[in-house]
Short mmCIF file of C-alpha atoms in Angstrom, two decimals:
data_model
loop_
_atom_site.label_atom_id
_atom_site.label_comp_id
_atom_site.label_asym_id
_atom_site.label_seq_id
_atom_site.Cartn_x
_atom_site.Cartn_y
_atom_site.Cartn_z
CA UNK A 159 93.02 99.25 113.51
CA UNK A 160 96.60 100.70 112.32
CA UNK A 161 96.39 101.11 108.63
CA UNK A 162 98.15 98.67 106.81
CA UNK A 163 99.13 98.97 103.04
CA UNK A 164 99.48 95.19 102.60
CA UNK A 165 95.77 95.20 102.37
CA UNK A 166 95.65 96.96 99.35
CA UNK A 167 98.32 95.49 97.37
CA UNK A 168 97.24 91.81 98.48
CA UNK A 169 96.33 88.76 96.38
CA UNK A 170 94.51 85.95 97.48
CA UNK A 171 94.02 82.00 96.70
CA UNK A 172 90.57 80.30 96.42
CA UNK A 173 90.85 77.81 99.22
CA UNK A 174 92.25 80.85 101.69
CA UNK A 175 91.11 83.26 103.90
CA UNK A 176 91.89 86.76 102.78
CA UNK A 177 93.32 89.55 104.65
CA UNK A 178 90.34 91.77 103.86
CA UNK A 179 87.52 92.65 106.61
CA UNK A 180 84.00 92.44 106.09
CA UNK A 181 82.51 96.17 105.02
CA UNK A 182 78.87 95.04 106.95
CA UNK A 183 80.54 93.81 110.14
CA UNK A 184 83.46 95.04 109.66
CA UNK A 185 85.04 92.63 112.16
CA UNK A 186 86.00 89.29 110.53
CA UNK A 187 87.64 88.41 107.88
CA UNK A 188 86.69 87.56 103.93
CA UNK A 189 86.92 84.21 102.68
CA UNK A 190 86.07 82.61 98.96
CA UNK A 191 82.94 80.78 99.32
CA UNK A 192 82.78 77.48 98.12
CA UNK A 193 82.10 76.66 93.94
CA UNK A 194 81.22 80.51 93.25
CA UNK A 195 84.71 81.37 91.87
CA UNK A 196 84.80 81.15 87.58
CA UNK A 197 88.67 81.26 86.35
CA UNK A 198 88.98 81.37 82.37
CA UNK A 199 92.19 82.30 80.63
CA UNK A 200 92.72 85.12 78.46
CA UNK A 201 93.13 84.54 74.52
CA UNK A 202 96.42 86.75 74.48
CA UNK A 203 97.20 84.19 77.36
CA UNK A 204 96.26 81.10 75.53
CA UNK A 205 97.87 82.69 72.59
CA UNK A 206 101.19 82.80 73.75
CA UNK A 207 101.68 79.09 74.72
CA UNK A 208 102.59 78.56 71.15
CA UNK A 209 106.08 80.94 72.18
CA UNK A 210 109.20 78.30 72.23
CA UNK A 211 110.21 80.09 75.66
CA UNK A 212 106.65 80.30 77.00
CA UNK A 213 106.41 79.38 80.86
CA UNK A 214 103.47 78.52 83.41
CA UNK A 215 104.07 82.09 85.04
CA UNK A 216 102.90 84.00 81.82
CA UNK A 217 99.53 82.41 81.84
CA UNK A 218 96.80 85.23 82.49
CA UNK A 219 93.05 84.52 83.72
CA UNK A 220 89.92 86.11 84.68
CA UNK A 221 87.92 85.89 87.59
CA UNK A 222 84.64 86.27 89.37
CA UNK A 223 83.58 85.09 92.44
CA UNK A 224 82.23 85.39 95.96
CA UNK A 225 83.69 86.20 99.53
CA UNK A 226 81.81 85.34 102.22
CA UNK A 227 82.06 86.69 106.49
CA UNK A 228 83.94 84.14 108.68
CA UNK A 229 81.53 85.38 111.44
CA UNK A 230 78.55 83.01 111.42
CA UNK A 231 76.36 86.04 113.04
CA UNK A 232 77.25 87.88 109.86
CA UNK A 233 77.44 85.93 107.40
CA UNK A 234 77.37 88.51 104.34
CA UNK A 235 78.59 88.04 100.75
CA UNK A 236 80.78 90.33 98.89
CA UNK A 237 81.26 90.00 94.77
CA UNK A 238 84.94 90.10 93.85
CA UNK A 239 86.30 89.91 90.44
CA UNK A 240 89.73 90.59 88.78
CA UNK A 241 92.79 89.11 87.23
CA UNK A 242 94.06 85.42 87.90
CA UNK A 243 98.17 84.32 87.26
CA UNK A 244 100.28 81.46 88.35
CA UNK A 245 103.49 82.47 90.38
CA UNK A 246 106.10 80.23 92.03
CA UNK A 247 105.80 79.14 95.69
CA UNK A 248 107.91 76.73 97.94
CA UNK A 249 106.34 73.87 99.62
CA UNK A 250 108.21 72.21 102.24
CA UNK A 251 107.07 69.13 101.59
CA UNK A 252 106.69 69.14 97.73
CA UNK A 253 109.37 72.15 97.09
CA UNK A 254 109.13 74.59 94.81
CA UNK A 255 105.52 74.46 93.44
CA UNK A 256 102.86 77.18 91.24
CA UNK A 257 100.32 78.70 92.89
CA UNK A 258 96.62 80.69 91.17
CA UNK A 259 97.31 83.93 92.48
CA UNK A 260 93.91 86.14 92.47
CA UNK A 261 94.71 89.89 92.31
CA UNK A 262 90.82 92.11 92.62
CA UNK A 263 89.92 94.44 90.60
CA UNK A 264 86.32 95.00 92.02
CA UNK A 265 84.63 94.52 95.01
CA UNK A 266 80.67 94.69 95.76
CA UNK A 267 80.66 96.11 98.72
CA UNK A 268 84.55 97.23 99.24
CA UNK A 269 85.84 96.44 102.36
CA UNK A 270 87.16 99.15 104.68
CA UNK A 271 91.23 100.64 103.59
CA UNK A 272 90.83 102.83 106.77
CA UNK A 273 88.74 103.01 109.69
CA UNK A 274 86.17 104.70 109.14
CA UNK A 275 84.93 106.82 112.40
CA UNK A 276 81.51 106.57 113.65
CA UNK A 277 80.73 110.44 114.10
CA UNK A 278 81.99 111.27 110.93
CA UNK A 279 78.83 112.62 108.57
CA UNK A 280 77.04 110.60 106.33
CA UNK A 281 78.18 112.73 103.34
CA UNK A 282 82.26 111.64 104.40
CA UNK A 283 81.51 108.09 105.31
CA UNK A 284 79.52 107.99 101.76
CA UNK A 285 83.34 110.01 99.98
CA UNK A 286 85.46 107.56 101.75
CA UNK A 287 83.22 104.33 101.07
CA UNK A 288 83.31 105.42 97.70
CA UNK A 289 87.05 106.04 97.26
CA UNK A 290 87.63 102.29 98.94
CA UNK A 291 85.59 101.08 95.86
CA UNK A 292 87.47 103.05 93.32
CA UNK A 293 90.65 102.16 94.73
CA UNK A 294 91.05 98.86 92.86
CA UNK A 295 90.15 99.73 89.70
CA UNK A 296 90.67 103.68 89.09
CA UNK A 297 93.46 104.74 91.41
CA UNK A 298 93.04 108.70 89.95
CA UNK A 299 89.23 108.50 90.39
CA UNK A 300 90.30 107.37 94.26
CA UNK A 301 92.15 110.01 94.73
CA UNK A 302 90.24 112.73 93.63
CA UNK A 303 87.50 111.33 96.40
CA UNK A 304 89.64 111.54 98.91
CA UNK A 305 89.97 114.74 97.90
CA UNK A 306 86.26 115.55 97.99
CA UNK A 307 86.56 113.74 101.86
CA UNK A 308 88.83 116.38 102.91
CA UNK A 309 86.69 119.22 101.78
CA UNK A 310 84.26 117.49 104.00
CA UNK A 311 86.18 117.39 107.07
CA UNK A 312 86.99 121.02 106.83
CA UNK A 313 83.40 121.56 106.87
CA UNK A 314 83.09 119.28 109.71
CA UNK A 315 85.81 121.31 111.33
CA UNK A 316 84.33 124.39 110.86
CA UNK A 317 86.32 125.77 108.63
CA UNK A 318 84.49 128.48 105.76
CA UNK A 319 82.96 127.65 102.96
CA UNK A 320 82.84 130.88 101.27
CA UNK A 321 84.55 134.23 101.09
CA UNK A 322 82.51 137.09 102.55
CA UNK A 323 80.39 138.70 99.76
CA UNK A 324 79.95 142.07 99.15
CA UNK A 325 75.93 143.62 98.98
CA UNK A 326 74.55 142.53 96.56
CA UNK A 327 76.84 140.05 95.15
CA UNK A 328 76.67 136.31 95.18
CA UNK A 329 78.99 134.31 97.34
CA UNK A 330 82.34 133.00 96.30
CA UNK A 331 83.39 129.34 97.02
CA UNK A 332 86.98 129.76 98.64
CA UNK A 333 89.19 126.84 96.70
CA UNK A 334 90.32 123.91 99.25
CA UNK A 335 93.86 124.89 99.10
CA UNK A 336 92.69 128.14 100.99
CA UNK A 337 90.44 126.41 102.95
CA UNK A 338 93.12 124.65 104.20
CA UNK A 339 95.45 127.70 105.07
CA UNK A 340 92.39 129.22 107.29
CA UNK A 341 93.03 125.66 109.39
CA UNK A 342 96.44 125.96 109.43
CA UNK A 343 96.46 129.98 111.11
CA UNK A 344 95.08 127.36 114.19
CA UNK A 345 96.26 123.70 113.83
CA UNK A 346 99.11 124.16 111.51
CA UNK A 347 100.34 120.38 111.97
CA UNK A 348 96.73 119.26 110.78
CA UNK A 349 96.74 121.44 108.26
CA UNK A 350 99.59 120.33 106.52
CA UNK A 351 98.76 116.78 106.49
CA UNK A 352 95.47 117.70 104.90
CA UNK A 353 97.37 119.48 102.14
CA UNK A 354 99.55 116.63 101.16
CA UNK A 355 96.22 114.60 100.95
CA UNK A 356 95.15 117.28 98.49
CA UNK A 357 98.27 117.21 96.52
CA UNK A 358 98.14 113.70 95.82
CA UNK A 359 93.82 114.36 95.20
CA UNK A 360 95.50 116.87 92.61
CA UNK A 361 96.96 114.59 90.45
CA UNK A 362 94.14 112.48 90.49
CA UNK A 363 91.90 115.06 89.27
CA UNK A 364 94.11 117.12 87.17
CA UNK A 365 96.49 114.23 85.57
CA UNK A 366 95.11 110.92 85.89
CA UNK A 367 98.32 109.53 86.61
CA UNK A 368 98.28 107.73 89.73
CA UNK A 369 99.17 104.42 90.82
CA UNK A 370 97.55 102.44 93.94
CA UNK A 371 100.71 102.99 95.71
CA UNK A 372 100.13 106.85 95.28
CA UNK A 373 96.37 106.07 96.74
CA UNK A 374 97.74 104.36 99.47
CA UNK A 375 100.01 107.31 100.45
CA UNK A 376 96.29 109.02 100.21
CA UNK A 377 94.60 106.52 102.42
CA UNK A 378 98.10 106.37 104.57
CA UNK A 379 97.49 110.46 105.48
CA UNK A 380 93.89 110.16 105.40
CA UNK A 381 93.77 107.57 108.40
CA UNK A 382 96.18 109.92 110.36
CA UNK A 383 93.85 112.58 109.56
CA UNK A 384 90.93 111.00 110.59
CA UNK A 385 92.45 109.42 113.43
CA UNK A 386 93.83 113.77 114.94
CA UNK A 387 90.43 114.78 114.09
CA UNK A 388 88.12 112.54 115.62
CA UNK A 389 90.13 111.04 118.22
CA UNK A 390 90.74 114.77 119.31
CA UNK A 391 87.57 115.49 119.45
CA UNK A 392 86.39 112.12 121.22
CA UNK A 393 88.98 113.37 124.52
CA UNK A 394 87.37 116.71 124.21
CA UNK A 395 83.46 115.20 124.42
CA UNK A 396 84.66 112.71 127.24
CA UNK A 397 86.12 115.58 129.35
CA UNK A 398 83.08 117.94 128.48
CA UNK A 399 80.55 115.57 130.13
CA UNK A 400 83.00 114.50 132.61
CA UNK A 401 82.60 118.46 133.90
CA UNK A 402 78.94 117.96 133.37
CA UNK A 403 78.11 115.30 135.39
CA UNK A 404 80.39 116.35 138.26
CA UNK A 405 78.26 119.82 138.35
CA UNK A 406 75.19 118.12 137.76
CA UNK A 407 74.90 121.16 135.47
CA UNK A 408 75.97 123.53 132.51
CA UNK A 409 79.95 124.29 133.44
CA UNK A 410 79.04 128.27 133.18
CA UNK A 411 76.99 128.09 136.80
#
């Protein structure tokens, strides 16, 4: 699928599907299962209706809940929880009206912000699962494992891990940013989309402060990344045994 940054800045209603795919199947979409959701408003919330200008849209809840597969074959549950509001809708037969608006926090298991391709090592599907979890509730800590994803596709690339050690010394770790220079002396234009992943990776690690939209610039990059690499590689495997199979042989003979 195209990546899509509504997905990670959606909110959801308890009687509606949500926009969200299911991480087993990964095919159909999420949906609140039925008498599992708990809503309870805050005390700051419940404290402020004693404010003369207090309105509906100021009320804060909590929630928890369940999401269940659409696809009967699946069928798989997901936890959710996260923060609950009212905000103002239009009806068209009622007018304007307030909806619950359910914005997550947490998800158990997170579904999918980017594809996430099949050949890719269990070590980078594990960093990329991991930063889909961490995007909804520690934006920084999701960026810095994107970061740690892209260390593991220049290993899937081929690209050094170390600098060349002199005899008798131990081997030095060559820093990412180099790491990244190596790929760019031979695919400059992946290169430098790999090092604006790392920037924003950066400030998660060094600073702390970054927003979701910052992680979806991350996750924006990473998908394209993803997509050069393995979709690359994918032509370059299909033409391979194309050769093969019309030799009936290695290609060298």
């Amino acid at each position: 699928m195209a990546f899509n940054r509504a997905i990670g800045k959606a909110t959801f209603g308890k009687g509606a599907t949500t926009p969200w795919r299911c991480p087993r199947c990964n095919d159909s979409k999420l949906r609140p299962k039925e008498k599992t959701f708990v809503v309870l408003e805050t005390r700051d919330s419940r404290d402020a209706k004693g404010h003369e200008a207090w309105d509906p849209t100021w009320t804060i809840e909590r929630f928890s809940g369940v999401l269940e597969c659409t696809n009967p074959d699946c069928a798989d549950v997901v936890a959710v929880c996260g923060q609950a509001g009212v905000e103002e809708a239009y009806d068209e037969e009622e007018g304007p009206v307030l909806v619950q608006s359910l914005e997550p926090y947490f998800f158990l298991p997170a579904p999918d912000l980017v594809d996430v391709p099949a050949d890719a090592s269990d070590e980078l599907k594990h960093e990329l699962r991991s930063a889909f979890s961490l995007y909804w509730s520690d934006p920084a800590a999701c960026a810095n494992r994107i970061r740690s994803a892209m260390e593991l596709l220049l290993t899937h690339l081929g690209v050094k891990r170390y600098d060349s050690a002199k005899a008798g010394s131990p081997r030095k770790a060559l820093a990412l940013h180099k790491r990244i220079q190596i790929l760019g002396e031979k695919k400059s234009d992946l290169a430098d989309s790999i090092m604006a992943v790392k920037w924003i990776g950066n400030a998660g690690s060094h600073t702390g402060s970054i927003s979701r939209e910052d992680a979806l610039d991350g996750f924006q990059l990473l998908d394209h990344v993803l997509h050069e690499v393995f979709s690359q590689q994918s032509a370059e495997i299909k033409k391979l045994k194309h050769k093969i199979n019309k030799k009936k042989g290695p290609v060298s003979k």
